[in-house]
Amino acid sequence: MNYKIALIRGDGIGPEVVGEAVKVLNTVGEVCGHTFAYTEVLLGGCATDAVGKSYPDGTAETCRACDAVLLGAVGGPKWGSDKPAEQRPETALLAIRKDLGLYANLRPAVLRPAMAEACPLKKETAERGIDLMMVRELTGGIYFGQREKYETEDRGMEAADRMAYSEKEIERIGRRAFELARLRRSKVSSVDKANVLETSRLWRSVMHRLAEEYPDVSYEDVLVDNCAMQLVRDPGQFDVVVTENMFGDILSDEASMVTGSIGLLPSASIGDAAPGLYEPIHGSAPDIAGQNKANPIATILSVAMMFRYSFHLAAEADLVEQAVDSVLAGGWRTPDIAKAGETAIGTVKMGDLICEKIRELHK
Ligand code: NAD
């Protein structure tokens, strides 16, 4: 099959990690008989430098003409909060997600077997394993609600951010969670704050309706404060965790940390029709950019997610994940995951080893 992929290399370590992910794509293409055609898309600080805007006109159209989008990372001190909004890289990220209708953010938090020692939790907890999928609503809620800041007569300045959710928004993200659970261990944990928030009570009632439609999937409600505790007490209990935008923002970072390293974690943002966007969860790491020190694994595992969720190539996704596990099991480490005294390898060498392993495993 032929697939069209929009490549957003971005800023900082973005180009380095995307470079390794492209090597992996080409290797899988070669051994499995697929071809990938790439369209380069400028976005973020590099776009501001080139054309004066972080989100150049036509970006969404170019991405829509592709089957999937692979993004490295954007941002850096050069394009900080003192710059006007249209020059800031974060503006571009929010805009592309919105324009492509990417309402579901999927973040797996997996403790890879060879990395168990990197888990900051108790040894017995790590040994039970962690393999959960955080499904975060991405285009609604408080991050997109009306913002206000005004002077009061007697209390100084006051500010407000509105959180709103419609049944339709809740239902579409809920369905995604139940469908994903069917492909995994058939359990959905829906996180809310229904003891306080009206949006959460609506969220819960829609989720209960969906749960009846999916009797083969076990379902539970979890209050957000309890979920934050359970993620460090016993993360192995979770399979698919679905929640609204702000709770998901916070909990997905927490879930990531229990697996040990930011350099290993991929993500996908998907909608109903447009191409999915695949990216590592980390940022542009300006402190190590251009030094061949970045860990490319999160971006390479984002390619595995692209295979699974956009191209429906489950065997190819497994192949990439197995190659990564096998290279890690062989003791190879980039500096971010190397223990004191261990020799670390660079970005390019890590990419090469994973490609080699893909060829070996496919024989
Ligand atoms: P960061 O994720 O870039 O870096 C945090 C720390 O983790 C740094 O010490 C960095 O060196 C390290 N790190 C990150 N990725 C790594 C990798 N692949 N290999 C090895 N080490 C890695 O977060 P930050 O420092 O808060 O942000 C830096 C810039 O990235 C900011 O401009 C921020 O706005 C941007 N950012 C972009 C995205 C995105 O593009 N989706 C996400 C988060 C942050």
Coordinates of C-alpha atoms and ligand atoms in Angstrom, one line a residue:
M1 CA 0.0 0.0 0.0
N2 CA 1.0 3.6 -0.5
Y3 CA 0.6 6.1 2.3
K4 CA 1.0 9.9 2.4
I5 CA 2.5 11.3 5.5
A6 CA 2.8 15.0 6.5
L7 CA 6.1 15.5 8.3
I8 CA 6.3 18.4 10.8
R9 CA 9.9 18.3 12.0
G10 CA 9.5 21.4 14.1
D11 CA 12.1 22.9 16.5
G12 CA 14.8 21.9 18.9
I13 CA 15.2 18.1 18.9
G14 CA 12.2 17.7 16.6
P15 CA 14.1 17.3 13.3
E16 CA 16.5 14.8 15.0
V17 CA 13.8 12.5 16.3
V18 CA 11.6 12.8 13.2
G19 CA 14.7 11.9 11.1
E20 CA 15.0 8.6 13.0
A21 CA 11.3 7.9 12.8
V22 CA 11.4 8.3 9.0
K23 CA 14.3 5.8 8.9
V24 CA 12.0 3.4 10.8
L25 CA 9.1 4.1 8.4
N26 CA 11.3 3.4 5.4
T27 CA 12.6 0.2 6.9
V28 CA 9.1 -1.1 7.7
G29 CA 8.1 -0.1 4.2
E30 CA 11.0 -2.0 2.7
V31 CA 10.4 -5.2 4.6
C32 CA 6.6 -5.2 4.6
G33 CA 6.1 -3.9 1.0
H34 CA 4.6 -0.4 1.7
T35 CA 5.6 3.0 0.4
F36 CA 5.5 6.2 2.3
A37 CA 5.4 9.6 0.5
Y38 CA 6.3 12.5 2.7
T39 CA 5.2 16.1 2.5
E40 CA 7.3 18.5 4.6
V41 CA 5.2 21.0 6.6
L42 CA 6.6 24.0 8.4
L43 CA 5.1 24.7 11.8
G44 CA 6.2 26.2 15.1
G45 CA 9.2 28.5 15.7
C46 CA 10.9 27.5 12.5
A47 CA 7.8 28.7 10.6
T48 CA 7.8 32.0 12.5
D49 CA 11.5 32.4 11.4
A50 CA 10.7 31.5 7.8
V51 CA 7.3 33.2 7.1
G52 CA 6.6 35.3 10.3
K53 CA 3.8 33.0 11.6
S54 CA 4.0 29.8 13.6
Y55 CA 1.0 28.4 11.7
P56 CA 1.4 29.3 8.1
D57 CA -1.7 29.7 5.8
G58 CA -2.7 26.4 4.2
T59 CA -1.1 24.1 6.8
A60 CA -4.4 22.3 7.6
E61 CA -5.2 21.8 3.9
T62 CA -1.8 20.3 3.3
C63 CA -2.2 18.0 6.3
R64 CA -5.7 17.0 5.2
A65 CA -4.4 15.8 1.9
C66 CA -2.3 13.3 3.7
D67 CA -3.2 10.0 5.5
A68 CA -1.4 10.9 8.7
V69 CA 0.7 13.6 10.3
L70 CA 4.0 13.0 12.2
L71 CA 5.2 15.8 14.4
G72 CA 8.5 16.1 16.3
A73 CA 8.1 19.0 18.7
V74 CA 7.8 22.8 18.5
G75 CA 8.8 25.7 20.7
G76 CA 11.9 27.1 22.4
P77 CA 13.1 30.2 24.3
K78 CA 13.5 32.1 21.1
W79 CA 9.7 32.3 20.6
G80 CA 8.7 32.9 24.2
S81 CA 5.6 34.5 25.7
D82 CA 6.8 38.0 24.9
K83 CA 6.1 37.3 21.2
P84 CA 2.7 38.0 19.7
A85 CA 0.3 35.0 19.7
E86 CA 0.7 34.3 15.9
Q87 CA 4.4 33.9 16.3
R88 CA 4.2 31.5 19.3
P89 CA 4.6 27.8 18.6
E90 CA 1.9 26.8 21.1
T91 CA -0.7 28.8 19.1
A92 CA 0.2 26.6 16.1
L93 CA -0.3 23.4 18.1
L94 CA -3.7 24.4 19.4
A95 CA -4.7 25.6 15.9
I96 CA -3.7 22.4 14.0
R97 CA -5.5 20.1 16.5
K98 CA -8.7 22.2 16.2
D99 CA -8.6 22.6 12.4
L100 CA -8.1 18.9 11.9
G101 CA -10.9 18.2 14.4
L102 CA -8.6 16.0 16.6
Y103 CA -10.8 15.6 19.6
A104 CA -9.3 12.5 21.1
N105 CA -5.8 12.3 22.6
L106 CA -4.5 8.8 23.1
R107 CA -1.5 8.5 25.4
P108 CA -0.4 5.0 26.3
A109 CA 1.6 4.7 29.5
V110 CA 3.4 1.4 29.3
L111 CA 6.2 0.3 31.5
R112 CA 8.5 -1.4 28.9
P113 CA 9.8 -4.7 30.5
A114 CA 13.5 -3.7 30.0
M115 CA 12.8 -0.3 31.8
A116 CA 11.2 -1.7 35.0
E117 CA 14.0 -0.3 37.1
A118 CA 13.2 3.3 35.8
C119 CA 9.8 3.2 37.4
P120 CA 9.7 5.5 40.5
L121 CA 7.1 3.3 42.2
K122 CA 7.6 0.4 44.6
K123 CA 9.3 -2.6 43.1
E124 CA 6.2 -4.8 43.7
T125 CA 4.0 -2.3 41.9
A126 CA 6.4 -2.1 38.9
E127 CA 6.6 -5.9 38.7
R128 CA 2.8 -6.1 38.3
G129 CA 3.3 -4.1 35.1
I130 CA 1.7 -0.9 33.7
D131 CA -0.1 -0.8 30.4
L132 CA -2.8 1.8 30.3
M133 CA -4.3 4.1 27.6
M134 CA -5.2 7.6 28.7
V135 CA -7.9 9.0 26.4
R136 CA -8.2 12.7 26.9
E137 CA -10.9 15.0 25.4
L138 CA -8.9 17.6 23.5
T139 CA -11.1 20.2 22.0
G140 CA -13.6 21.2 24.6
G141 CA -13.9 22.0 28.3
I142 CA -12.2 24.8 30.2
Y143 CA -9.2 25.2 27.8
F144 CA -11.6 26.4 25.1
G145 CA -14.3 28.1 27.2
Q146 CA -14.8 31.8 27.6
R147 CA -12.2 33.7 29.6
E148 CA -12.8 36.8 31.5
K149 CA -10.8 39.2 33.7
Y150 CA -12.5 42.2 35.2
E151 CA -12.2 44.8 38.0
T152 CA -14.6 44.4 40.9
E153 CA -15.6 47.1 43.3
D154 CA -14.3 45.5 46.5
R155 CA -12.2 42.4 45.6
G156 CA -9.7 43.8 43.2
M157 CA -9.3 42.0 39.8
E158 CA -11.3 38.8 39.2
A159 CA -10.8 36.2 36.5
A160 CA -13.1 33.4 35.3
D161 CA -12.7 30.4 32.9
R162 CA -15.8 28.7 31.7
M163 CA -16.0 24.9 31.5
A164 CA -18.7 23.6 29.2
Y165 CA -19.4 20.2 27.6
S166 CA -22.2 19.0 25.3
E167 CA -23.6 15.5 25.3
K168 CA -22.4 15.2 21.7
E169 CA -18.8 16.0 22.7
I170 CA -18.9 13.6 25.6
E171 CA -20.5 10.8 23.6
R172 CA -17.9 10.8 20.8
I173 CA -14.9 10.6 23.1
G174 CA -16.7 8.0 25.2
R175 CA -17.3 5.8 22.2
R176 CA -13.6 6.1 21.3
A177 CA -12.8 4.8 24.8
F178 CA -15.2 1.9 24.6
E179 CA -14.0 0.9 21.1
L180 CA -10.4 1.0 22.2
A181 CA -11.1 -1.0 25.3
R182 CA -12.5 -3.8 23.0
L183 CA -9.1 -4.0 21.3
R184 CA -7.3 -4.2 24.7
R185 CA -8.4 -5.6 28.1
S186 CA -12.1 -4.5 27.9
K187 CA -12.1 -2.1 30.8
V188 CA -13.1 1.6 30.8
S189 CA -12.5 3.9 33.8
S190 CA -14.2 7.2 33.3
V191 CA -12.8 10.0 35.4
D192 CA -14.8 13.0 36.6
K193 CA -15.6 15.2 39.5
A194 CA -19.4 14.5 39.6
N195 CA -19.6 15.2 43.3
V196 CA -19.0 18.9 42.6
L197 CA -19.2 19.8 38.9
E198 CA -22.3 19.9 36.7
T199 CA -20.2 19.2 33.6
S200 CA -19.0 16.0 35.3
R201 CA -22.6 14.9 36.1
L202 CA -23.5 15.2 32.5
W203 CA -20.3 13.4 31.5
R204 CA -21.2 10.6 33.9
S205 CA -24.8 10.2 32.6
V206 CA -23.6 10.0 29.0
M207 CA -20.9 7.4 30.0
H208 CA -23.5 5.3 31.8
R209 CA -25.7 5.3 28.7
L210 CA -22.7 4.2 26.6
A211 CA -21.7 1.5 29.1
E212 CA -25.1 -0.2 28.5
E213 CA -24.3 -0.3 24.8
Y214 CA -21.0 -2.0 25.5
P215 CA -22.0 -4.8 27.9
D216 CA -18.8 -6.7 27.0
V217 CA -16.6 -3.9 28.4
S218 CA -16.4 -3.5 32.2
Y219 CA -17.0 0.1 33.4
E220 CA -16.3 2.1 36.4
D221 CA -16.6 5.8 37.5
V222 CA -13.5 7.2 39.3
L223 CA -13.3 10.6 40.9
V224 CA -10.4 12.6 39.6
D225 CA -8.7 13.0 43.0
N226 CA -9.0 9.2 43.6
C227 CA -7.6 8.6 40.1
A228 CA -4.5 10.7 40.8
M229 CA -3.9 8.6 43.9
Q230 CA -4.6 5.2 42.2
L231 CA -2.1 6.0 39.4
V232 CA 0.7 6.0 41.9
R233 CA -0.7 3.3 44.2
D234 CA -1.7 0.7 41.7
P235 CA -1.6 1.9 38.0
G236 CA -1.8 -1.8 36.9
Q237 CA -5.5 -1.7 37.7
F238 CA -6.2 0.6 34.7
D239 CA -6.8 -0.4 31.1
V240 CA -8.5 2.6 29.2
V241 CA -8.9 5.8 31.3
V242 CA -11.2 8.4 29.7
T243 CA -11.5 11.9 30.9
E244 CA -12.1 15.6 30.0
N245 CA -9.5 18.0 28.7
M246 CA -8.0 19.5 31.9
F247 CA -8.2 16.4 34.1
G248 CA -6.6 14.5 31.2
D249 CA -3.8 17.0 30.8
I250 CA -2.7 16.6 34.4
L251 CA -3.4 12.8 34.8
S252 CA -1.7 11.9 31.5
D253 CA 1.6 13.6 32.7
E254 CA 1.3 11.7 36.0
A255 CA 0.7 8.4 34.2
S256 CA 3.7 9.1 32.0
M257 CA 6.0 9.7 34.9
V258 CA 5.2 6.4 36.6
T259 CA 6.6 4.7 33.5
G260 CA 10.0 6.3 34.0
S261 CA 11.0 8.4 31.0
I262 CA 9.6 11.1 28.9
G263 CA 11.8 10.1 26.0
L264 CA 9.9 6.8 25.6
L265 CA 6.3 7.9 25.4
P266 CA 4.3 8.4 22.2
S267 CA 0.9 9.9 21.6
A268 CA -1.9 10.1 19.0
S269 CA -4.5 12.7 18.4
I270 CA -7.4 11.6 16.3
G271 CA -10.8 12.8 15.0
D272 CA -13.5 11.3 12.9
A273 CA -12.4 12.0 9.4
A274 CA -9.1 14.0 9.2
P275 CA -5.7 12.4 9.4
G276 CA -4.5 11.5 12.9
L277 CA -1.6 13.4 14.3
Y278 CA 1.2 11.4 16.0
E279 CA 3.9 12.9 18.2
P280 CA 6.1 12.1 21.2
I281 CA 4.8 13.6 24.4
H282 CA 8.0 15.4 25.1
G283 CA 8.8 19.0 23.9
S284 CA 11.6 20.3 21.8
A285 CA 14.2 19.9 24.6
P286 CA 16.3 23.0 23.6
D287 CA 18.9 22.0 26.2
I288 CA 20.1 19.0 24.2
A289 CA 19.1 20.1 20.6
G290 CA 21.6 19.4 17.9
Q291 CA 23.8 17.2 20.1
N292 CA 22.8 13.7 19.0
K293 CA 21.6 13.1 22.6
A294 CA 17.8 13.0 22.1
N295 CA 16.0 9.7 22.6
P296 CA 14.1 9.0 19.3
I297 CA 12.0 6.1 20.8
A298 CA 8.9 8.2 21.7
T299 CA 8.7 9.4 18.1
I300 CA 9.4 5.9 16.8
L301 CA 6.6 4.5 19.0
S302 CA 4.4 7.3 17.6
V303 CA 5.0 5.7 14.2
A304 CA 3.8 2.4 15.7
M305 CA 0.6 4.1 16.8
M306 CA 0.2 5.6 13.3
F307 CA 0.4 2.1 11.9
R308 CA -2.2 0.8 14.3
Y309 CA -4.7 3.6 14.4
S310 CA -4.5 5.4 11.0
F311 CA -3.3 2.6 8.7
H312 CA -4.8 -0.4 10.5
L313 CA -1.4 -2.2 10.1
A314 CA -1.4 -4.0 13.5
A315 CA 1.4 -6.4 12.5
E316 CA 3.7 -3.5 11.5
A317 CA 2.9 -1.7 14.7
D318 CA 3.8 -4.9 16.7
L319 CA 7.0 -5.2 14.7
V320 CA 8.2 -1.7 15.6
E321 CA 7.2 -2.1 19.3
Q322 CA 9.0 -5.5 19.5
A323 CA 12.1 -4.0 17.8
V324 CA 12.2 -1.2 20.4
D325 CA 11.7 -3.6 23.3
S326 CA 14.4 -5.9 22.0
V327 CA 17.0 -3.1 21.6
L328 CA 16.2 -1.9 25.1
A329 CA 16.5 -5.5 26.4
G330 CA 19.9 -5.6 24.7
G331 CA 21.0 -2.9 27.2
W332 CA 21.2 0.0 24.6
R333 CA 20.4 3.4 26.2
T334 CA 20.4 7.0 25.2
P335 CA 21.7 9.4 27.9
D336 CA 18.3 10.2 29.3
I337 CA 17.6 6.5 30.2
A338 CA 21.2 5.4 30.9
K339 CA 22.1 4.6 34.6
A340 CA 25.2 6.1 36.1
G341 CA 28.2 4.4 34.7
E342 CA 26.4 3.0 31.7
T343 CA 27.7 4.0 28.3
A344 CA 25.1 5.8 26.3
I345 CA 24.6 5.9 22.5
G346 CA 23.4 8.8 20.4
T347 CA 20.1 9.5 18.6
V348 CA 21.3 8.2 15.2
K349 CA 22.7 5.0 16.6
M350 CA 19.5 4.2 18.5
G351 CA 17.5 4.7 15.2
D352 CA 20.0 2.5 13.4
L353 CA 19.7 -0.3 15.9
I354 CA 15.9 -0.3 15.9
C355 CA 15.9 -0.5 12.1
E356 CA 18.4 -3.4 12.2
K357 CA 16.2 -5.2 14.7
I358 CA 13.1 -4.7 12.5
R359 CA 14.9 -6.3 9.6
E360 CA 16.1 -9.2 11.8
L361 CA 12.6 -9.8 13.4
H362 CA 10.9 -9.7 10.0
K363 CA 13.1 -12.5 8.6
Ligands
NAD1 P1 10.7 19.1 27.2 O1 9.9 17.9 27.1 O2 11.2 19.7 25.9 O3 12.1 18.8 28.1 C1 12.0 18.5 29.5 C2 13.3 17.7 29.8 O4 13.2 16.4 29.2 C3 14.5 18.4 29.3 O5 15.6 18.2 30.2 C4 14.9 17.6 28.0 O6 16.2 17.6 27.7 C5 14.4 16.2 28.4 N1 13.9 15.5 27.2 C6 12.7 15.8 26.5 N2 12.6 15.0 25.4 C7 13.7 14.2 25.4 C8 14.2 13.2 24.6 N3 13.5 12.7 23.5 N4 15.3 12.6 24.8 C9 16.1 13.0 25.9 N5 15.7 13.9 26.8 C10 14.5 14.5 26.5 O7 9.9 20.2 28.0 P2 10.2 21.7 28.4 O8 11.7 21.9 28.7 O9 9.2 22.1 29.4 O10 9.9 22.5 27.0 C11 10.8 22.9 26.0 C12 10.1 23.5 24.9 O11 9.2 22.5 24.3 C13 9.2 24.6 25.3 O12 9.3 25.7 24.3 C14 7.8 24.0 25.3 O13 6.8 25.0 25.0 C15 7.9 23.0 24.1 N6 6.9 21.9 24.2 C16 6.4 21.5 23.0 C17 5.6 20.4 23.0 C18 5.1 19.9 21.7 O14 5.6 20.3 20.7 N7 4.1 19.1 21.7 C19 5.3 19.7 24.2 C20 5.8 20.2 25.4 C21 6.7 21.3 25.4

